[in-house]
Coordinates of C-alpha atoms in Angstrom, one line a residue:
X114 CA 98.1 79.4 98.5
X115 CA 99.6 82.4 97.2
X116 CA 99.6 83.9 93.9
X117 CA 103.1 84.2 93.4
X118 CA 106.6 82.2 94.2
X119 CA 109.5 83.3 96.1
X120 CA 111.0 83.7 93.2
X121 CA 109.0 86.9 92.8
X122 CA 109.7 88.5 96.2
X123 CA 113.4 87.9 95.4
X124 CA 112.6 89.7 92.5
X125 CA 111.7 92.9 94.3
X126 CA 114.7 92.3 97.0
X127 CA 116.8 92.3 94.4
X128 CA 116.0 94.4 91.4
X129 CA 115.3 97.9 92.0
X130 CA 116.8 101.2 90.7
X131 CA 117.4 104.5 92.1
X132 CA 116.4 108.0 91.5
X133 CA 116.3 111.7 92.8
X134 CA 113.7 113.9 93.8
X135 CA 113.9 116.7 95.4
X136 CA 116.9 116.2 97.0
X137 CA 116.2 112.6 98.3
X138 CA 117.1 108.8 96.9
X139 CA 113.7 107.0 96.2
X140 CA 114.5 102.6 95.8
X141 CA 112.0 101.7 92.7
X142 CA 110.8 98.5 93.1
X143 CA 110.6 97.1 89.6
X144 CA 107.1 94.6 88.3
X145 CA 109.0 91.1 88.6
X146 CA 108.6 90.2 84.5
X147 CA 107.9 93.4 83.8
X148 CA 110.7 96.1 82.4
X149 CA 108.2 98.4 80.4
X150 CA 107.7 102.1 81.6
X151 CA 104.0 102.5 82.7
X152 CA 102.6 99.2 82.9
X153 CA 100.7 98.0 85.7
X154 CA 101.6 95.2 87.4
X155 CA 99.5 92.1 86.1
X156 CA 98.7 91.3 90.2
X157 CA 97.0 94.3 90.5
X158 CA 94.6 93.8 87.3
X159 CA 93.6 90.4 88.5
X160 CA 92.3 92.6 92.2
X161 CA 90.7 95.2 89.9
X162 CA 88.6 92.7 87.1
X163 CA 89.8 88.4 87.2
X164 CA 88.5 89.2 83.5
X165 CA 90.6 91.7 82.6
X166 CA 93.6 88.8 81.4
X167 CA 91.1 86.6 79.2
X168 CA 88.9 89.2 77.7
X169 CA 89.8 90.1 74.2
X170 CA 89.6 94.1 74.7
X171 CA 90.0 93.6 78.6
X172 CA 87.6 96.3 79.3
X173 CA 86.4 97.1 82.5
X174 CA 83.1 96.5 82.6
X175 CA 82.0 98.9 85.4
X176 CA 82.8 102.2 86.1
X177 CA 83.8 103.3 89.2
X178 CA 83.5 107.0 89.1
X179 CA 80.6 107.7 87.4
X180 CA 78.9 105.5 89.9
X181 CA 80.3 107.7 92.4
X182 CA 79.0 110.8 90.7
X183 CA 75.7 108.9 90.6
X184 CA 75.6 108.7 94.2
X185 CA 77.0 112.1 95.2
X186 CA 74.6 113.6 93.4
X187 CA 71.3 112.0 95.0
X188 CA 72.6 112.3 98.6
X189 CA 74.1 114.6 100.9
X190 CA 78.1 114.3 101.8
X191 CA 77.4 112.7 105.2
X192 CA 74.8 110.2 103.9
X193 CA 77.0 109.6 100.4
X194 CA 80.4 108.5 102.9
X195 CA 78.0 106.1 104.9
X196 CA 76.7 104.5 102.0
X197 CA 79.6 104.2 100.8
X198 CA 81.3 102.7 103.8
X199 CA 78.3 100.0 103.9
X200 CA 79.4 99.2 100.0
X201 CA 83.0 99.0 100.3
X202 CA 82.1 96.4 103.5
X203 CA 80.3 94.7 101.7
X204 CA 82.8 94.4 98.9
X205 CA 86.2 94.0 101.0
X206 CA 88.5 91.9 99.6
X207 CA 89.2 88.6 101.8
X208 CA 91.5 88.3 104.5
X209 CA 90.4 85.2 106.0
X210 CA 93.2 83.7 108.0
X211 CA 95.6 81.2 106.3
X212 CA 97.2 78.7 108.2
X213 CA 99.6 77.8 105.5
X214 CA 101.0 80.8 105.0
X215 CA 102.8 80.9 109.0
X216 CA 105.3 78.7 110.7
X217 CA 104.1 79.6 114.0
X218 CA 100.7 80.2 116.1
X219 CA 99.0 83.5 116.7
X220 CA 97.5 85.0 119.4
X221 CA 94.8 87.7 118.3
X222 CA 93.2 89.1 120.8
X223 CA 90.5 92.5 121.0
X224 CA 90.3 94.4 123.2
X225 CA 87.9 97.7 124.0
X226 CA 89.0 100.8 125.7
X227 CA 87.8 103.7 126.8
X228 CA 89.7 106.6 126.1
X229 CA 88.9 110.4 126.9
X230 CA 85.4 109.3 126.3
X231 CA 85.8 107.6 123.0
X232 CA 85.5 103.7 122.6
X233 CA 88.6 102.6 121.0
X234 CA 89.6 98.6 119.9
X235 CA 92.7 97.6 120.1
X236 CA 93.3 94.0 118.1
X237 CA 96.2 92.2 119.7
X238 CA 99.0 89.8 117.3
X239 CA 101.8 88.2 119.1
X240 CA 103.8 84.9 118.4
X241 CA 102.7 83.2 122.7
X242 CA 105.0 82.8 124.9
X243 CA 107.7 85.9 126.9
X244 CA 110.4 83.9 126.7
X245 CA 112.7 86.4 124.8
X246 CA 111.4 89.1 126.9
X247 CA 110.2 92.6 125.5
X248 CA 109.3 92.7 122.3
X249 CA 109.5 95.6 119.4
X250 CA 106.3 97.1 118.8
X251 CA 104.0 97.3 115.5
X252 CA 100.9 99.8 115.9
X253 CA 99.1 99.7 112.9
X254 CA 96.2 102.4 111.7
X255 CA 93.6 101.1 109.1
X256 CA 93.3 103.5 106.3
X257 CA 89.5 104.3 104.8
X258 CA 89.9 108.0 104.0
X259 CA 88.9 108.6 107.7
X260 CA 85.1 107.0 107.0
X261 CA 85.8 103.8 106.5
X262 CA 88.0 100.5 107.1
X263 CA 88.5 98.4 110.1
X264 CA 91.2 96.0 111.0
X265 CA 90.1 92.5 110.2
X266 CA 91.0 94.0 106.5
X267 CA 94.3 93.2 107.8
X268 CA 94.7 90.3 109.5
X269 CA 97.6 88.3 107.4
X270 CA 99.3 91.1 106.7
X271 CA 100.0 92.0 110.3
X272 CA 100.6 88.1 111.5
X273 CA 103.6 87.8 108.9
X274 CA 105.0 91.1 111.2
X275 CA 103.8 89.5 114.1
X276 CA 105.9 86.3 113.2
X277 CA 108.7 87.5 111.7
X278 CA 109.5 90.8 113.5
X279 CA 108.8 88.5 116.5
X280 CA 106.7 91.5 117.5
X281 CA 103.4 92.8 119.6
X282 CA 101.3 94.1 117.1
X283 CA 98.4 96.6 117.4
X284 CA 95.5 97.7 115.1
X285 CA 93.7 100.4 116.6
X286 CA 89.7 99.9 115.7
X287 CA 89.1 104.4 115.8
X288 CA 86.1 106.4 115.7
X289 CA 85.1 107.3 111.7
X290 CA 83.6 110.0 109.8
X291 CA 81.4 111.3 109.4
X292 CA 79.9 110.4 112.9
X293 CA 82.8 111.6 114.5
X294 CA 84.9 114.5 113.0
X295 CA 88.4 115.8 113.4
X296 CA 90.0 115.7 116.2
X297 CA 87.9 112.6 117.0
X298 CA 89.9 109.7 115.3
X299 CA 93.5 111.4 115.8
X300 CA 92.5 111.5 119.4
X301 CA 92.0 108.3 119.5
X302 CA 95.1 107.1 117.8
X303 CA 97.3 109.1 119.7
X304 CA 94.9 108.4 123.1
X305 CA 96.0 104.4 121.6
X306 CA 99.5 105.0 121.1
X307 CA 100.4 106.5 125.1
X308 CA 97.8 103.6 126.3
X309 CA 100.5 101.2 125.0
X310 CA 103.3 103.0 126.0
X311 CA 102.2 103.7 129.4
X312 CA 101.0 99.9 129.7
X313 CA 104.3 98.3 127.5
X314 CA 105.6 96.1 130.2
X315 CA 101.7 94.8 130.9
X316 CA 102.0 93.9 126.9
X317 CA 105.4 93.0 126.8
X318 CA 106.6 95.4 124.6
X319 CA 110.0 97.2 125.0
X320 CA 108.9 101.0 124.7
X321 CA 112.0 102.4 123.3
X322 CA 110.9 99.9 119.9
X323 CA 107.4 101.3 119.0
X324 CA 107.0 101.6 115.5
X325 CA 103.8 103.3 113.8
X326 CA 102.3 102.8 110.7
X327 CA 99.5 102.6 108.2
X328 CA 97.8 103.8 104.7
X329 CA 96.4 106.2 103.1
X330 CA 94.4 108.0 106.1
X331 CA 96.2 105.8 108.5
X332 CA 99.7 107.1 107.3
X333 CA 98.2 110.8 107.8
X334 CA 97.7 110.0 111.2
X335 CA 100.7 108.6 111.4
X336 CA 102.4 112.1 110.5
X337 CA 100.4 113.8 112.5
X338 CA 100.8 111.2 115.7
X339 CA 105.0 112.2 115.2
X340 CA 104.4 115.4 114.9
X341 CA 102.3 115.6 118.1
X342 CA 104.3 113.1 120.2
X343 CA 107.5 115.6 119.2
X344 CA 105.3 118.8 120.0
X345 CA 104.4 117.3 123.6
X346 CA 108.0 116.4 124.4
X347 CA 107.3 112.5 124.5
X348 CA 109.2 109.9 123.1
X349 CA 106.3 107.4 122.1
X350 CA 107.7 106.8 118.2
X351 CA 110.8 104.9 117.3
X352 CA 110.0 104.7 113.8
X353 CA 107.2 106.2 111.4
X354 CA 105.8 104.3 108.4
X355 CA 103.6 106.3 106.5
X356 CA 102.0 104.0 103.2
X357 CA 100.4 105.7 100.6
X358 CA 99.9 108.7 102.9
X359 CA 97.9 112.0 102.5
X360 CA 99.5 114.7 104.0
X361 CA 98.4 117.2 102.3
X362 CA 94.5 118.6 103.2
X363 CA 93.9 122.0 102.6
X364 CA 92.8 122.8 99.2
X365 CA 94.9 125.8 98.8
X366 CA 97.8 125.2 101.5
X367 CA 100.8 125.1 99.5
X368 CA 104.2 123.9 101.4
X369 CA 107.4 125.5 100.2
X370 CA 109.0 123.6 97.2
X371 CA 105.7 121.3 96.5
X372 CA 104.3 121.3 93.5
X373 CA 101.8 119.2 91.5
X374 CA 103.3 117.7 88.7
X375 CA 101.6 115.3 86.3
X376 CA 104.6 115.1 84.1
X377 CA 105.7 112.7 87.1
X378 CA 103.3 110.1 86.4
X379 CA 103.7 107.6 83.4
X380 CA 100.7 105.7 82.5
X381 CA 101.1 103.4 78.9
X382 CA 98.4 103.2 76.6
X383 CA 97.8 99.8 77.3
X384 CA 97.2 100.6 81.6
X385 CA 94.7 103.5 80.5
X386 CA 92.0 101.2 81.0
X387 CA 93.3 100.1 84.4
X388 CA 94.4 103.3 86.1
X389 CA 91.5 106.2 86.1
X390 CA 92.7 110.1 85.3
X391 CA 95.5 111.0 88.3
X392 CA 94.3 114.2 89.5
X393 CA 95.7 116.4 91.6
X394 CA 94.2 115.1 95.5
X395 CA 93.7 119.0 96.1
X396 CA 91.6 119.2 93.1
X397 CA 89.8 116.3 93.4
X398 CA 85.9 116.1 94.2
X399 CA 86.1 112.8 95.3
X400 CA 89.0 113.6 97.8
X401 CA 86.8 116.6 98.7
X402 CA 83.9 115.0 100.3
X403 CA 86.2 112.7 102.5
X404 CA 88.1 115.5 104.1
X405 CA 85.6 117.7 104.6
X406 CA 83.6 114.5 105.8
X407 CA 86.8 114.1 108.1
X408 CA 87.6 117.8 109.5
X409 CA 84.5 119.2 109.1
X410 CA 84.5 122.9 110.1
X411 CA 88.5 122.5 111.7
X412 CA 90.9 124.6 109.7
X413 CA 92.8 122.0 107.2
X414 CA 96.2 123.8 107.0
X415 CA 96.6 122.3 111.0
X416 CA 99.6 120.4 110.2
X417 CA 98.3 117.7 112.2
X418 CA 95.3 117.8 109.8
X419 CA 98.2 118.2 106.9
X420 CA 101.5 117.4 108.0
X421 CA 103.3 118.8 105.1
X422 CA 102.5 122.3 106.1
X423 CA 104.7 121.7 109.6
X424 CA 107.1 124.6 110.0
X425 CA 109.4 122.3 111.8
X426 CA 110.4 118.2 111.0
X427 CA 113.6 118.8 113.4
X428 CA 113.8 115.7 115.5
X429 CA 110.7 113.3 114.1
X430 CA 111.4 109.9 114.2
X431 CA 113.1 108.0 111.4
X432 CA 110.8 106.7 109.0
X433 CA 110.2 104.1 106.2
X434 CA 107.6 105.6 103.7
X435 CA 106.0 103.7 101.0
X436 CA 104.3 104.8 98.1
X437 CA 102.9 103.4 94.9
X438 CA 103.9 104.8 91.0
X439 CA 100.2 105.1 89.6
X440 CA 99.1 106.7 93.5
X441 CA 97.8 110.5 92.9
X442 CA 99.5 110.9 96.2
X443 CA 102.8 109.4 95.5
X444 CA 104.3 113.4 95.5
X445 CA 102.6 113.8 98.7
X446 CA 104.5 111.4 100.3
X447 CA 107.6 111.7 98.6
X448 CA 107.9 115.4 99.5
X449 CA 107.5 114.5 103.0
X450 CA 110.6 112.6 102.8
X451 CA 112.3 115.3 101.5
X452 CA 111.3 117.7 104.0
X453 CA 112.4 114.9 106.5
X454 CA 116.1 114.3 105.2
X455 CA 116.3 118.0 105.1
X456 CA 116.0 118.2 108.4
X457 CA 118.2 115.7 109.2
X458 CA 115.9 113.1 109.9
X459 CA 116.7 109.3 108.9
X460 CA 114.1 108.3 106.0
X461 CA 114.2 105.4 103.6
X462 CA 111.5 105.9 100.7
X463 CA 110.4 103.1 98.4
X464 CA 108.3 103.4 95.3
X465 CA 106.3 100.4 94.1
X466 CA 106.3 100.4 90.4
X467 CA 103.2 98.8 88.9
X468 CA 101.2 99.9 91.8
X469 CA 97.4 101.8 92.6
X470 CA 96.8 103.8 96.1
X471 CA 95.3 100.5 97.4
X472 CA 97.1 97.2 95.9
X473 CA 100.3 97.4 98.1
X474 CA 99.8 96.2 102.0
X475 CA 97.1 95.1 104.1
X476 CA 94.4 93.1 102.3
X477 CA 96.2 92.0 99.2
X478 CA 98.7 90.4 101.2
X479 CA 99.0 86.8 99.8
X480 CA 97.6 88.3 96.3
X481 CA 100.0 90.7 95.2
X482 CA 103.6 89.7 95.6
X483 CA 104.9 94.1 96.4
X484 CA 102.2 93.5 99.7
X485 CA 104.5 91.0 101.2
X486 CA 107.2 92.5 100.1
X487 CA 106.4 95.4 102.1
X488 CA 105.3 93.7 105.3
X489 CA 108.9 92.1 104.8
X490 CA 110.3 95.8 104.6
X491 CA 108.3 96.9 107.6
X492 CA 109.9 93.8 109.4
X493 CA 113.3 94.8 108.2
X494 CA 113.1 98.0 110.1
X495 CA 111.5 97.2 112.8
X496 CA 114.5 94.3 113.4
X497 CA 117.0 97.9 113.0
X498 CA 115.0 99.3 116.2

């Protein structure tokens, strides 16, 4: 069963606030029982340490980055991002499927393609039957800082949009770091994305209703897939939602009117055992070693390497962009939907109070109550297609 009530999603639907940055209206989704500036949400610390709430000085008891140093400093980059990537496998949150938690049945099928030479999987969710005819369309990309992840991370989160966007669903299964390097797994989303538009009618999707989304890596190549698709002159996107994105590579690439600013980020005395030091992501070793893990010796101020570099956002699709308060690359994202808006391009932003890079979407779906929230969000717009 789930962690929460409905009482708690109604929560989010219903009490948010408003506020400005640069130039654009972000919704804040406030903690449901929670009214304090800078707290984390009480979800989230239960996926972090189950201890945290009954220990007396709710310490953490391991810590994360200097395990990381540890490791960075014994191996090389490549071999440090595959050993990683076998740990966080190992150590994936559960997404086994929950009957309980759907009215109707799901069809999940995989399927393996070929594409310019790359093997690409393409999982499959759609409520049976083409009664109602063609369908809006979901693609999903997994996020794993380019070296990681895989789709069955996913699975509930992407049936709820299955069932109630009555949609055809993808997650596309792409090539990883640092095996294979940039362009390899935007290739092979965007190589995805015409695949299902070419093929719609075969998958009984309407292909004026595709929508493309996904975190962290998965919402930079969702950028990047609508700034391509624009550049080539096809109309493969209907709507963009980038989660939690990166959009910003290059170390020193600076895009006009973004700047760093820590004063943005609130973090209470009592969440500064919870939420690690927010750095800068183009300061950041750890974020280092994934991107140049990811683009290897290609020049990271490509904007579709870093999409907030693009001299041009004239005629992107709309988008829906999420982000998450205690996320180093909440101003990332953010400023992308500025540069959007200002170039007269439909965005709706919301920011998840409470909330870490990872805890909103995806694999705490069921867990924390802003991850359903979200999936209802995405459905939302998809149903405005």
């Amino acid at each position: 069963m789930r962690k929460y009530d409905e009482s708690d999603l109604k929560h989010l639907q219903d009490k948010y606030e408003t506020v400005e940055l640069n130039g654009v209206t972000i919704q804040v989704k406030k903690i449901p029982g929670e009214e304090r500036e800078g707290y984390m949400d009480p979800w989230v610390i239960e996926t972090i340490n189950p201890a945290a709430l009954t220990r007396a000085d709710g310490a953490i008891t391991e810590n994360t980055n200097a395990t990381l140093d540890a490791m960075m400093s014994q191996m090389s980059p490549e071999q440090f991002l595959v050993a990683l990537r076998n740990v966080m496998e190992g150590s994936a949150t559960d997404s086994t499927f929950k009957e309980e938690w759907f009215e109707c049945d799901i069809d999940v099928q995989l399927e393996e393609l070929i594409l310019h030479g790359n093997r690409v999987g393409l999982w499959r969710y759609n409520v049976p039957g083409d009664e109602y005819g063609l369908r809006p369309c979901f693609i999903h990309i997994h996020g794993g800082g380019w070296f990681a992840g895989h789709p069955r991370g996913n699975d509930n989160f992407l049936r709820y949009i299955a069932e109630k966007a009555d949609a055809v669903v993808f997650d596309i299964d792409y090539s990883l770091s640092p095996e294979f390097q940039y362009p390899n797994g935007l290739n092979d989303c965007y190589n995805a994305l015409k695949h299902i538009h070419e093929h719609s009618e075969v998958y009984g999707v309407d292909k004026n209703r595709i929508a493309v989304g996904g975190g962290s890596a998965g919402g930079n190549y969702t950028t990047a897939l609508a700034l391509r698709a624009r550049d080539e002159g096809l109309p493969l996107i209907a709507l963009q939602i980038p989660m939690v994105p990166a959009v910003l590579l290059a170390k020193d690439g600076a895009a006009a009117g973004y700047t760093w600013d820590p004063s943005q980020f609130t973090v209470a005395p009592e969440t500064q055992r919870f939420v690690p030091e927010i750095k800068d992501p183009q300061h950041d070793p750890h974020m280092d070693i994934m991107i140049a893990g990811y683009l290897g010796d290609a020049d990271p101020t490509d904007p579709y390497a870093s999409p907030l570099l693009a001299e041009n956002f004239t005629g992107l699709p709309p988008a829906l962009i999420i982000t998450s308060e205690f996320d180093a690359l909440r101003l990332q994202g953010e400023f992308y939907g500025s540069q959007l808006a200002n170039a007269n391009v439909p965005v709706r932003i919301i920011r998840y109070k409470g909330q870490t890079h990872s805890s909103v979407g995806n694999s705490t779906f069921g867990i924390v109550p802003q991850s359903e929230d979200c999936a209802f969000e995405i459905v939302k717009a998809i149903g405005e297609l």
